[in-house]
Short mmCIF file of C-alpha atoms in Angstrom, two decimals:
data_model
loop_
_atom_site.label_atom_id
_atom_site.label_comp_id
_atom_site.label_asym_id
_atom_site.label_seq_id
_atom_site.Cartn_x
_atom_site.Cartn_y
_atom_site.Cartn_z
CA UNK A 1 -20.22 -16.57 53.51
CA UNK A 2 -21.55 -16.68 49.94
CA UNK A 3 -18.98 -17.35 47.22
CA UNK A 4 -18.78 -15.23 44.06
CA UNK A 5 -18.50 -17.52 41.04
CA UNK A 6 -17.36 -16.61 37.54
CA UNK A 7 -20.01 -17.20 34.92
CA UNK A 8 -17.87 -19.43 32.76
CA UNK A 9 -20.44 -20.01 30.07
CA UNK A 10 -21.02 -16.35 29.25
CA UNK A 11 -18.55 -15.14 26.66
CA UNK A 12 -18.14 -11.39 26.30
CA UNK A 13 -17.18 -9.59 23.12
CA UNK A 14 -14.10 -7.38 23.16
CA UNK A 15 -16.22 -4.27 22.52
CA UNK A 16 -18.19 -5.04 25.70
CA UNK A 17 -15.18 -5.01 28.07
CA UNK A 18 -15.28 -2.40 30.85
CA UNK A 19 -12.83 -1.54 33.67
CA UNK A 20 -15.42 -2.21 36.38
CA UNK A 21 -15.55 -5.89 35.56
CA UNK A 22 -12.56 -8.19 36.00
CA UNK A 23 -14.37 -11.55 35.73
CA UNK A 24 -15.10 -11.33 32.01
CA UNK A 25 -14.50 -14.32 29.77
CA UNK A 26 -13.47 -13.77 26.14
CA UNK A 27 -12.51 -16.02 23.26
CA UNK A 28 -9.83 -14.48 21.06
CA UNK A 29 -7.01 -15.25 18.67
CA UNK A 30 -3.50 -13.96 19.39
CA UNK A 31 -2.93 -11.86 16.29
CA UNK A 32 0.49 -10.56 17.33
CA UNK A 33 2.84 -11.38 20.23
CA UNK A 34 6.26 -9.98 21.11
CA UNK A 35 8.64 -9.36 24.03
CA UNK A 36 9.26 -5.82 25.16
CA UNK A 37 11.51 -4.03 27.61
CA UNK A 38 11.48 -0.57 29.09
CA UNK A 39 12.93 0.94 32.23
CA UNK A 40 9.58 1.45 33.94
CA UNK A 41 8.00 -2.00 33.56
CA UNK A 42 11.01 -4.18 32.76
CA UNK A 43 10.45 -7.23 30.54
CA UNK A 44 6.88 -7.87 29.40
CA UNK A 45 4.93 -9.98 26.96
CA UNK A 46 2.82 -7.78 24.70
CA UNK A 47 -0.04 -9.05 22.56
CA UNK A 48 -2.83 -7.92 20.31
CA UNK A 49 -5.82 -10.25 20.43
CA UNK A 50 -8.90 -10.26 18.21
CA UNK A 51 -12.38 -11.72 18.74
CA UNK A 52 -14.83 -13.27 16.28
CA UNK A 53 -16.18 -9.82 15.34
CA UNK A 54 -12.69 -8.71 14.32
CA UNK A 55 -12.37 -6.27 17.23
CA UNK A 56 -8.86 -5.99 18.67
CA UNK A 57 -7.52 -5.15 22.10
CA UNK A 58 -4.00 -4.94 23.50
CA UNK A 59 -2.95 -7.26 26.34
CA UNK A 60 0.15 -7.28 28.58
CA UNK A 61 1.80 -9.82 30.85
CA UNK A 62 4.01 -8.26 33.53
CA UNK A 63 7.59 -9.37 34.20
CA UNK A 64 6.70 -11.30 37.37
CA UNK A 65 4.11 -13.38 35.46
CA UNK A 66 6.09 -14.21 32.31
CA UNK A 67 7.25 -17.60 33.61
CA UNK A 68 3.68 -18.58 34.51
CA UNK A 69 2.13 -17.71 31.11
CA UNK A 70 4.99 -17.92 28.62
CA UNK A 71 4.27 -21.47 27.44
CA UNK A 72 0.51 -20.83 27.21
CA UNK A 73 0.68 -17.96 24.76
CA UNK A 74 1.64 -18.44 21.11
CA UNK A 75 0.98 -16.16 18.16
CA UNK A 76 -1.85 -17.51 16.03
CA UNK A 77 -3.45 -19.58 18.81
CA UNK A 78 -7.13 -19.20 19.70
CA UNK A 79 -7.51 -18.95 23.47
CA UNK A 80 -10.02 -18.40 26.24
CA UNK A 81 -9.13 -15.61 28.68
CA UNK A 82 -10.87 -15.09 32.02
CA UNK A 83 -10.19 -13.09 35.17
CA UNK A 84 -8.10 -10.18 33.95
CA UNK A 85 -7.75 -6.47 34.53
CA UNK A 86 -9.24 -3.95 32.07
CA UNK A 87 -7.69 -0.50 32.24
CA UNK A 88 -7.24 2.66 30.16
CA UNK A 89 -5.08 2.47 27.04
CA UNK A 90 -2.94 5.60 26.78
CA UNK A 91 0.22 6.85 25.14
CA UNK A 92 1.59 7.13 21.61
CA UNK A 93 1.61 4.35 19.04
CA UNK A 94 -1.25 2.38 20.55
CA UNK A 95 -1.80 -0.87 18.70
CA UNK A 96 -5.60 -0.50 18.61
CA UNK A 97 -8.14 2.32 18.95
CA UNK A 98 -9.87 0.37 21.74
CA UNK A 99 -10.11 2.67 24.78
CA UNK A 100 -8.95 -0.10 27.13
CA UNK A 101 -6.28 -2.76 27.37
CA UNK A 102 -5.96 -6.06 29.22
CA UNK A 103 -3.56 -6.85 32.05
CA UNK A 104 -2.95 -10.37 33.39
CA UNK A 105 -3.44 -11.30 37.05
CA UNK A 106 -1.71 -14.22 38.76
CA UNK A 107 -5.16 -15.86 38.70
CA UNK A 108 -5.89 -15.18 35.01
CA UNK A 109 -7.16 -18.30 33.26
CA UNK A 110 -5.77 -19.18 29.80
CA UNK A 111 -7.33 -22.08 27.92
CA UNK A 112 -7.85 -23.34 24.39
CA UNK A 113 -10.76 -21.98 22.35
CA UNK A 114 -11.67 -25.02 20.28
CA UNK A 115 -14.48 -23.51 18.21
CA UNK A 116 -12.86 -20.20 17.29
CA UNK A 117 -13.03 -19.40 13.57
CA UNK A 118 -9.71 -19.25 11.73
CA UNK A 119 -10.95 -16.24 9.72
CA UNK A 120 -12.09 -13.02 11.38
CA UNK A 121 -13.38 -9.80 9.80
CA UNK A 122 -10.73 -7.25 8.76
CA UNK A 123 -11.71 -3.90 10.28
CA UNK A 124 -8.47 -1.98 10.58
CA UNK A 125 -7.19 -1.35 7.06
CA UNK A 126 -6.62 2.36 6.54
CA UNK A 127 -7.49 4.09 3.28
CA UNK A 128 -4.45 5.56 1.49
CA UNK A 129 -6.27 8.84 0.88
CA UNK A 130 -7.05 9.18 4.59
CA UNK A 131 -3.40 8.60 5.48
CA UNK A 132 -2.04 11.00 2.88
CA UNK A 133 -4.69 13.56 3.77
CA UNK A 134 -3.71 13.55 7.44
CA UNK A 135 -7.19 12.42 8.49
CA UNK A 136 -6.18 9.67 10.95
CA UNK A 137 -5.37 9.61 14.65
CA UNK A 138 -1.57 9.29 14.63
CA UNK A 139 -1.51 7.88 18.15
CA UNK A 140 -2.89 4.58 16.81
CA UNK A 141 -1.08 2.14 14.56
CA UNK A 142 -2.91 1.11 11.38
CA UNK A 143 -3.03 -1.76 8.88
CA UNK A 144 -2.44 -1.21 5.18
CA UNK A 145 -2.57 -3.41 2.10
CA UNK A 146 -1.09 -2.39 -1.22
CA UNK A 147 0.73 -3.51 -4.31
CA UNK A 148 4.48 -2.90 -4.24
CA UNK A 149 5.16 -0.93 -7.42
CA UNK A 150 8.60 0.44 -6.63
CA UNK A 151 11.32 -0.21 -4.07
CA UNK A 152 14.66 1.43 -3.47
CA UNK A 153 18.10 0.26 -2.48
CA UNK A 154 18.84 -1.28 0.91
CA UNK A 155 20.56 1.39 2.98
CA UNK A 156 22.41 1.31 6.28
CA UNK A 157 21.48 4.24 8.50
CA UNK A 158 23.10 5.22 11.79
CA UNK A 159 20.32 6.35 14.11
CA UNK A 160 21.44 7.62 17.52
CA UNK A 161 24.68 5.71 17.22
CA UNK A 162 23.16 2.39 16.13
CA UNK A 163 23.14 0.78 12.69
CA UNK A 164 19.81 -0.04 11.12
CA UNK A 165 18.84 -1.11 7.60
CA UNK A 166 16.26 1.02 5.80
CA UNK A 167 14.20 0.40 2.69
CA UNK A 168 11.81 2.79 0.95
CA UNK A 169 8.87 1.13 -0.77
CA UNK A 170 6.08 2.64 -2.86
CA UNK A 171 2.65 1.02 -2.52
CA UNK A 172 -0.50 1.64 -4.53
CA UNK A 173 -4.16 0.95 -3.81
CA UNK A 174 -7.11 0.06 -6.09
CA UNK A 175 -7.66 3.76 -6.85
CA UNK A 176 -4.06 4.02 -8.11
CA UNK A 177 -3.20 6.23 -5.13
CA UNK A 178 0.48 5.74 -4.29
CA UNK A 179 2.05 6.04 -0.85
CA UNK A 180 5.59 5.81 0.49
CA UNK A 181 6.45 3.28 3.19
CA UNK A 182 9.69 3.16 5.21
CA UNK A 183 10.76 -0.28 6.44
CA UNK A 184 13.44 -0.82 9.07
CA UNK A 185 15.74 -3.60 10.26
CA UNK A 186 15.06 -7.22 9.40
CA UNK A 187 11.85 -6.35 7.55
CA UNK A 188 13.76 -3.99 5.26
CA UNK A 189 16.15 -6.80 4.30
CA UNK A 190 13.46 -9.44 3.87
CA UNK A 191 11.13 -7.27 1.76
CA UNK A 192 14.07 -6.17 -0.39
CA UNK A 193 15.23 -9.76 -0.98
CA UNK A 194 11.70 -10.97 -1.74
CA UNK A 195 11.03 -8.11 -4.16
CA UNK A 196 14.32 -8.63 -6.00
CA UNK A 197 13.51 -12.33 -6.39
CA UNK A 198 9.97 -11.69 -7.66
CA UNK A 199 10.36 -8.75 -10.05
CA UNK A 200 8.14 -10.36 -12.66
CA UNK A 201 5.19 -11.00 -10.33
CA UNK A 202 2.58 -8.86 -8.63
CA UNK A 203 3.56 -8.46 -4.96
CA UNK A 204 0.77 -7.67 -2.52
CA UNK A 205 2.05 -6.40 0.81
CA UNK A 206 0.02 -6.50 4.03
CA UNK A 207 1.47 -4.42 6.87
CA UNK A 208 -0.17 -4.71 10.24
CA UNK A 209 0.48 -2.20 13.00
CA UNK A 210 2.45 0.45 11.14
CA UNK A 211 2.69 4.07 12.20
CA UNK A 212 1.59 7.14 10.26
CA UNK A 213 4.36 9.72 9.97
CA UNK A 214 4.20 13.38 9.02
CA UNK A 215 7.11 15.38 7.62
CA UNK A 216 6.64 18.99 6.57
CA UNK A 217 3.00 18.43 5.72
CA UNK A 218 3.52 15.16 3.83
CA UNK A 219 2.39 11.80 5.20
CA UNK A 220 3.78 8.30 4.85
CA UNK A 221 3.82 5.08 6.85
CA UNK A 222 6.63 3.37 8.69
CA UNK A 223 7.45 0.11 10.41
CA UNK A 224 9.98 0.07 13.19
CA UNK A 225 8.17 -1.21 16.23
CA UNK A 226 7.93 -4.66 17.74
CA UNK A 227 4.28 -5.00 16.85
CA UNK A 228 4.71 -4.45 13.10
CA UNK A 229 3.94 -7.57 11.06
CA UNK A 230 4.44 -7.85 7.30
CA UNK A 231 2.99 -10.47 4.94
CA UNK A 232 3.94 -10.76 1.27
CA UNK A 233 1.62 -12.50 -1.19
CA UNK A 234 -0.20 -14.12 1.69
CA UNK A 235 -3.21 -16.39 1.20
CA UNK A 236 -5.57 -14.38 3.40
CA UNK A 237 -9.16 -14.53 2.15
CA UNK A 238 -9.41 -10.90 1.02
CA UNK A 239 -6.21 -10.83 -1.05
CA UNK A 240 -7.69 -12.20 -4.27
CA UNK A 241 -10.51 -9.66 -4.10
CA UNK A 242 -7.92 -6.91 -3.51
CA UNK A 243 -5.91 -8.04 -6.55
CA UNK A 244 -9.03 -8.02 -8.71
CA UNK A 245 -9.80 -4.44 -7.67
CA UNK A 246 -6.41 -3.06 -8.77
CA UNK A 247 -6.16 -1.15 -12.06
CA UNK A 248 -5.89 -3.55 -14.99
CA UNK A 249 -2.72 -1.95 -16.36
CA UNK A 250 -0.07 -4.69 -15.92
CA UNK A 251 2.10 -2.21 -14.01
CA UNK A 252 5.67 -3.50 -13.77
CA UNK A 253 7.51 -3.64 -10.44
CA UNK A 254 10.56 -1.36 -10.52
CA UNK A 255 13.70 -1.11 -8.39
CA UNK A 256 15.12 2.40 -8.29
CA UNK A 257 18.07 3.72 -6.32
CA UNK A 258 16.48 5.45 -3.32
CA UNK A 259 19.56 7.39 -2.22
CA UNK A 260 17.93 10.56 -3.52
CA UNK A 261 14.40 9.85 -2.30
CA UNK A 262 12.89 12.24 0.18
CA UNK A 263 10.48 10.33 2.40
CA UNK A 264 8.35 13.35 3.02
CA UNK A 265 7.90 14.26 -0.63
CA UNK A 266 8.52 11.02 -2.53
CA UNK A 267 4.83 10.53 -3.22
CA UNK A 268 4.34 14.07 -4.50
CA UNK A 269 3.85 14.67 -8.20
CA UNK A 270 6.82 17.01 -8.36
CA UNK A 271 9.19 14.51 -6.76
CA UNK A 272 8.24 11.84 -9.26
CA UNK A 273 9.01 14.09 -12.23
CA UNK A 274 12.09 15.87 -10.89
CA UNK A 275 13.66 13.55 -8.27
CA UNK A 276 12.74 9.89 -8.39
CA UNK A 277 12.74 8.88 -12.04
CA UNK A 278 15.17 9.19 -14.92
CA UNK A 279 14.26 11.64 -17.68
CA UNK A 280 14.15 10.28 -21.23
CA UNK A 281 13.02 11.56 -24.61
CA UNK A 282 10.40 9.51 -26.43
CA UNK A 283 13.08 8.28 -28.81
CA UNK A 284 15.17 7.07 -25.86
CA UNK A 285 12.12 5.33 -24.40
CA UNK A 286 11.55 3.44 -27.65
CA UNK A 287 15.24 2.44 -27.82
CA UNK A 288 15.55 1.61 -24.12
CA UNK A 289 16.63 -1.87 -23.03
CA UNK A 290 15.83 -1.14 -19.40
CA UNK A 291 12.77 -2.34 -17.49
CA UNK A 292 11.78 0.56 -15.30
CA UNK A 293 9.90 3.81 -14.77
CA UNK A 294 10.84 6.98 -16.65
CA UNK A 295 9.51 10.50 -17.14
CA UNK A 296 9.14 12.41 -20.37
CA UNK A 297 7.46 15.47 -21.88
CA UNK A 298 5.45 15.16 -25.07
CA UNK A 299 2.58 16.62 -27.07
CA UNK A 300 -0.61 14.61 -27.57
CA UNK A 301 -1.18 14.36 -31.31
CA UNK A 302 -4.23 12.07 -31.54
CA UNK A 303 -6.35 9.60 -29.56
CA UNK A 304 -6.95 6.13 -31.03
CA UNK A 305 -10.71 5.90 -31.63
CA UNK A 306 -10.62 2.46 -33.25
CA UNK A 307 -9.89 0.88 -29.88
CA UNK A 308 -12.27 3.22 -28.08
CA UNK A 309 -11.66 5.87 -25.44
CA UNK A 310 -13.56 4.18 -22.61
CA UNK A 311 -14.79 0.82 -21.41
CA UNK A 312 -17.66 -0.35 -19.23
CA UNK A 313 -16.49 -1.82 -15.95
CA UNK A 314 -17.93 -3.35 -12.83
CA UNK A 315 -18.55 -0.67 -10.21
CA UNK A 316 -16.99 -2.86 -7.56
CA UNK A 317 -13.87 -4.26 -9.23
CA UNK A 318 -12.76 -1.81 -11.96
CA UNK A 319 -12.67 -4.76 -14.36
CA UNK A 320 -14.15 -4.73 -17.84
CA UNK A 321 -17.58 -6.35 -18.12
CA UNK A 322 -18.96 -8.35 -21.03
CA UNK A 323 -22.30 -7.48 -22.65
CA UNK A 324 -25.11 -10.03 -22.59
CA UNK A 325 -28.48 -10.27 -24.30
CA UNK A 326 -30.31 -10.25 -20.95
CA UNK A 327 -32.06 -7.43 -19.11
CA UNK A 328 -33.08 -6.95 -15.49
CA UNK A 329 -36.57 -6.37 -14.05
CA UNK A 330 -36.33 -2.67 -15.01
CA UNK A 331 -35.42 -3.58 -18.59
CA UNK A 332 -31.82 -2.44 -18.01
CA UNK A 333 -29.13 -4.38 -19.93
CA UNK A 334 -27.16 -6.90 -17.90
CA UNK A 335 -23.41 -7.34 -18.09
CA UNK A 336 -21.27 -10.25 -16.96
CA UNK A 337 -18.42 -9.60 -14.51
CA UNK A 338 -15.81 -12.37 -14.31
CA UNK A 339 -14.71 -11.28 -10.83
CA UNK A 340 -18.26 -11.20 -9.44
CA UNK A 341 -19.02 -14.32 -11.52
CA UNK A 342 -22.52 -13.07 -12.25
CA UNK A 343 -24.59 -10.78 -14.41
CA UNK A 344 -25.65 -7.38 -13.10
CA UNK A 345 -26.35 -3.83 -14.26
CA UNK A 346 -24.02 -2.02 -11.81
CA UNK A 347 -21.52 -0.81 -14.41
CA UNK A 348 -19.71 2.46 -14.96
CA UNK A 349 -17.70 3.98 -17.79
CA UNK A 350 -13.94 4.35 -17.22
CA UNK A 351 -11.21 5.88 -19.36
CA UNK A 352 -8.82 3.84 -21.48
CA UNK A 353 -7.07 6.33 -23.75
CA UNK A 354 -4.40 5.33 -26.23
CA UNK A 355 -2.68 8.64 -26.95
CA UNK A 356 -0.17 9.15 -29.74
CA UNK A 357 2.47 11.35 -28.07
CA UNK A 358 5.28 13.12 -29.89
CA UNK A 359 8.43 15.09 -29.16
CA UNK A 360 11.42 16.14 -31.33
CA UNK A 361 12.97 12.65 -31.03
CA UNK A 362 10.02 10.47 -32.02
CA UNK A 363 6.49 9.38 -31.21
CA UNK A 364 4.89 6.55 -29.23
CA UNK A 365 1.53 5.32 -27.98
CA UNK A 366 0.90 5.97 -24.28
CA UNK A 367 -1.91 4.10 -22.51
CA UNK A 368 -3.78 6.11 -19.87
CA UNK A 369 -6.24 4.37 -17.58
CA UNK A 370 -9.01 6.03 -15.66
CA UNK A 371 -7.35 8.05 -12.88
CA UNK A 372 -4.48 9.38 -15.01
CA UNK A 373 -6.77 10.24 -17.89
CA UNK A 374 -9.11 12.11 -15.54
CA UNK A 375 -6.16 14.20 -14.32
CA UNK A 376 -5.76 15.83 -17.75
CA UNK A 377 -9.29 15.55 -19.18
CA UNK A 378 -10.76 17.17 -16.05
CA UNK A 379 -13.89 15.01 -16.31
CA UNK A 380 -14.74 11.43 -15.46
CA UNK A 381 -15.52 9.03 -18.27
CA UNK A 382 -18.95 8.48 -16.73
CA UNK A 383 -19.72 12.19 -17.17
CA UNK A 384 -18.81 12.08 -20.87
CA UNK A 385 -20.16 8.68 -21.90
CA UNK A 386 -23.37 8.50 -23.89
CA UNK A 387 -24.42 5.00 -24.85
CA UNK A 388 -26.37 6.36 -27.81
CA UNK A 389 -23.38 8.19 -29.27
CA UNK A 390 -21.39 6.81 -32.22
CA UNK A 391 -18.50 4.68 -30.90
CA UNK A 392 -16.03 6.63 -33.06
CA UNK A 393 -17.17 9.92 -31.54
CA UNK A 394 -14.69 11.61 -29.20
CA UNK A 395 -16.14 13.87 -26.51
CA UNK A 396 -14.96 17.44 -26.80
CA UNK A 397 -13.20 17.27 -23.43
CA UNK A 398 -11.07 14.41 -24.81
CA UNK A 399 -10.37 15.94 -28.22
CA UNK A 400 -9.27 19.11 -26.42
CA UNK A 401 -6.15 17.15 -25.46
CA UNK A 402 -4.88 17.38 -29.05
CA UNK A 403 -1.85 19.66 -29.14
CA UNK A 404 -1.50 19.75 -25.36
CA UNK A 405 1.95 19.29 -23.77
CA UNK A 406 1.83 16.79 -20.91
CA UNK A 407 4.36 15.35 -18.48
CA UNK A 408 4.20 11.55 -18.36
CA UNK A 409 5.60 9.01 -15.93
CA UNK A 410 5.59 5.76 -17.90
CA UNK A 411 6.57 2.12 -17.39
CA UNK A 412 8.84 0.26 -19.77
CA UNK A 413 8.31 -3.47 -19.33
CA UNK A 414 9.79 -6.59 -20.90
CA UNK A 415 7.09 -6.73 -23.57
CA UNK A 416 7.96 -3.22 -24.70
CA UNK A 417 11.63 -4.11 -24.97
CA UNK A 418 10.98 -7.36 -26.82
CA UNK A 419 8.62 -5.62 -29.24
CA UNK A 420 5.54 -7.50 -28.06
CA UNK A 421 3.80 -4.28 -27.03
CA UNK A 422 4.00 -0.86 -28.65
CA UNK A 423 1.99 0.80 -25.88
CA UNK A 424 3.62 2.26 -22.77
CA UNK A 425 1.49 2.33 -19.64
CA UNK A 426 1.21 5.76 -18.01
CA UNK A 427 1.64 5.76 -14.25
CA UNK A 428 1.16 9.51 -13.78
CA UNK A 429 0.26 12.44 -16.00
CA UNK A 430 0.05 16.18 -15.45
CA UNK A 431 -0.37 19.24 -17.64
CA UNK A 432 0.52 21.68 -14.86
CA UNK A 433 1.90 24.65 -16.77
CA UNK A 434 4.68 25.59 -14.35
CA UNK A 435 5.95 22.02 -14.11
CA UNK A 436 5.76 21.51 -17.87
CA UNK A 437 7.76 24.70 -18.52
CA UNK A 438 10.34 23.90 -15.84
CA UNK A 439 10.78 20.36 -17.19
CA UNK A 440 11.11 21.68 -20.76
CA UNK A 441 13.87 24.08 -19.63
CA UNK A 442 16.01 21.38 -18.02
CA UNK A 443 19.47 21.00 -19.63
CA UNK A 444 20.18 17.90 -21.73
CA UNK A 445 21.20 14.79 -19.79
CA UNK A 446 24.87 13.89 -19.72
CA UNK A 447 24.47 10.27 -18.60
CA UNK A 448 23.43 7.57 -21.08
CA UNK A 449 20.73 5.04 -20.33
CA UNK A 450 22.02 1.81 -18.79
CA UNK A 451 21.60 -1.04 -21.27
CA UNK A 452 21.03 -4.69 -20.46
CA UNK A 453 23.50 -7.07 -22.02
CA UNK A 454 21.06 -9.78 -23.07
CA UNK A 455 17.41 -10.65 -23.44
CA UNK A 456 17.89 -13.18 -20.62
CA UNK A 457 18.21 -10.29 -18.20
CA UNK A 458 14.78 -9.07 -19.30
CA UNK A 459 12.95 -12.35 -18.93
CA UNK A 460 14.51 -13.07 -15.55
CA UNK A 461 13.44 -9.70 -14.20
CA UNK A 462 17.01 -8.93 -13.13
CA UNK A 463 17.27 -5.80 -15.23
CA UNK A 464 17.05 -2.56 -13.29
CA UNK A 465 18.43 0.91 -13.42
CA UNK A 466 19.93 3.42 -11.12
CA UNK A 467 17.95 6.63 -11.32
CA UNK A 468 19.83 9.79 -12.18
CA UNK A 469 17.90 12.44 -10.26
CA UNK A 470 17.82 15.96 -11.63
CA UNK A 471 17.55 17.73 -8.33
CA UNK A 472 18.83 17.21 -4.82
CA UNK A 473 16.68 16.66 -1.81
CA UNK A 474 17.01 18.31 1.56
CA UNK A 475 20.36 18.22 3.34
CA UNK A 476 21.59 15.00 4.91
CA UNK A 477 21.37 16.65 8.30
CA UNK A 478 17.64 17.33 7.85
CA UNK A 479 17.15 13.78 6.58
CA UNK A 480 18.84 12.20 9.58
CA UNK A 481 16.80 14.25 12.02
CA UNK A 482 13.69 12.93 10.32
CA UNK A 483 14.99 9.36 10.48
CA UNK A 484 15.49 9.67 14.22
CA UNK A 485 11.86 10.64 14.54
CA UNK A 486 10.89 7.69 12.33
CA UNK A 487 12.83 5.09 14.29
CA UNK A 488 13.04 4.95 18.07
CA UNK A 489 15.94 2.76 19.22
CA UNK A 490 14.22 2.30 22.56
CA UNK A 491 11.81 -0.04 20.80
CA UNK A 492 13.52 -3.15 19.44
CA UNK A 493 12.74 -4.26 15.92
CA UNK A 494 10.83 -7.47 15.50
CA UNK A 495 13.11 -10.38 14.71
CA UNK A 496 10.33 -12.82 13.88
CA UNK A 497 10.62 -14.44 10.48
CA UNK A 498 8.64 -12.72 7.77
CA UNK A 499 5.59 -14.75 6.88
CA UNK A 500 4.17 -15.15 3.43
CA UNK A 501 7.49 -15.74 1.68
#
């Protein structure tokens, strides 16, 4: 009788796997590995593996095979897999969008893949706008990368009778889009401790396998499942490029009390002006000794034209480019981009407005970068820029801001407090008439601003403040029902040590 032999030398790609074929051979890296238990299948080893193209697929080892394969499978190892089952991937919170998953046989071969590259393409990062717009398939977990710009207090929540730590974190992307993230369990504690210890640095957070959550029409992301993996200031190849693409606004990391945050609405404009941040007058901002984020209402008096209202930036990195004396083949001027480390003509105009803003208590200079300036100018800088125009000329759409009342969310950093900078970076701006009028009608604050005792507190980054919200969120009962939806106690939290610390 003829024998059927496996074609050992033919390596399939993950995208080529089909249920009809159980003799496939693949070379993959174990991206994530964890133990799981449920009543139906008992104890299992669960994995997500990735091939050289960056394509992922889920794999499972049944309870009866754990002893056979346990010592052959380690997270981060590159392995050869052959003779395995390929079957439909179904259910909620799938780790990959691949239509199939892998199951181990008793005869499955596991070997070492000696030539597997240590770096694979990143194909699964979700765009913040797609998440917040509800455009993604919520049955699949996603990856995100963002800068931590704000984090709350570490809270203990009782979910279905069990204690669990919770931390709310605000992330932003290169387009200055901000999104709320809820972290649970050991990750909540570790991210909180790391952020508190690194207040003066830029913290880039990579979250693999997080879930997209919806609450009353608002979207956020959450950890809480065994597969979730978080890296802080990791050395992955794409991180430096991501940092370079962030707005060049030196945004300070802030730590606000999150006891009044509403997960579903914390990223909304209204929540940031009426719930999350302390309200100060411009005079109080100038006198503040607190590093943090505050909101205020003021009237734009003038725009500084001496420093210009726009700058030319690289289309790919948002960074300012330097003029050169060279031109390209089409006689277009070339500019040098430090991030690209080359000359090119792919540049675009972006806003950089220094607005003198005034209220009854004083006046200050507020610095608005591209996205926040666009929100009140109603035009992009590229639409208004004319290279032949006098540099002191202000486009009409910009000069129309004079006399306009605007709500500002601004950062006060150590340089502001020490007098090294007289400009306050704007994190959010709106001239929405109803919000402006409501904010203006708020009663005077009764609580004074918390003051730091010494300049040492500023330089060490230990200074923070407890926000004094001006409105209450939904009832605690509604909040807890949402938390139960966020965090299933049937799925144990990952206890693996946080990498990247």
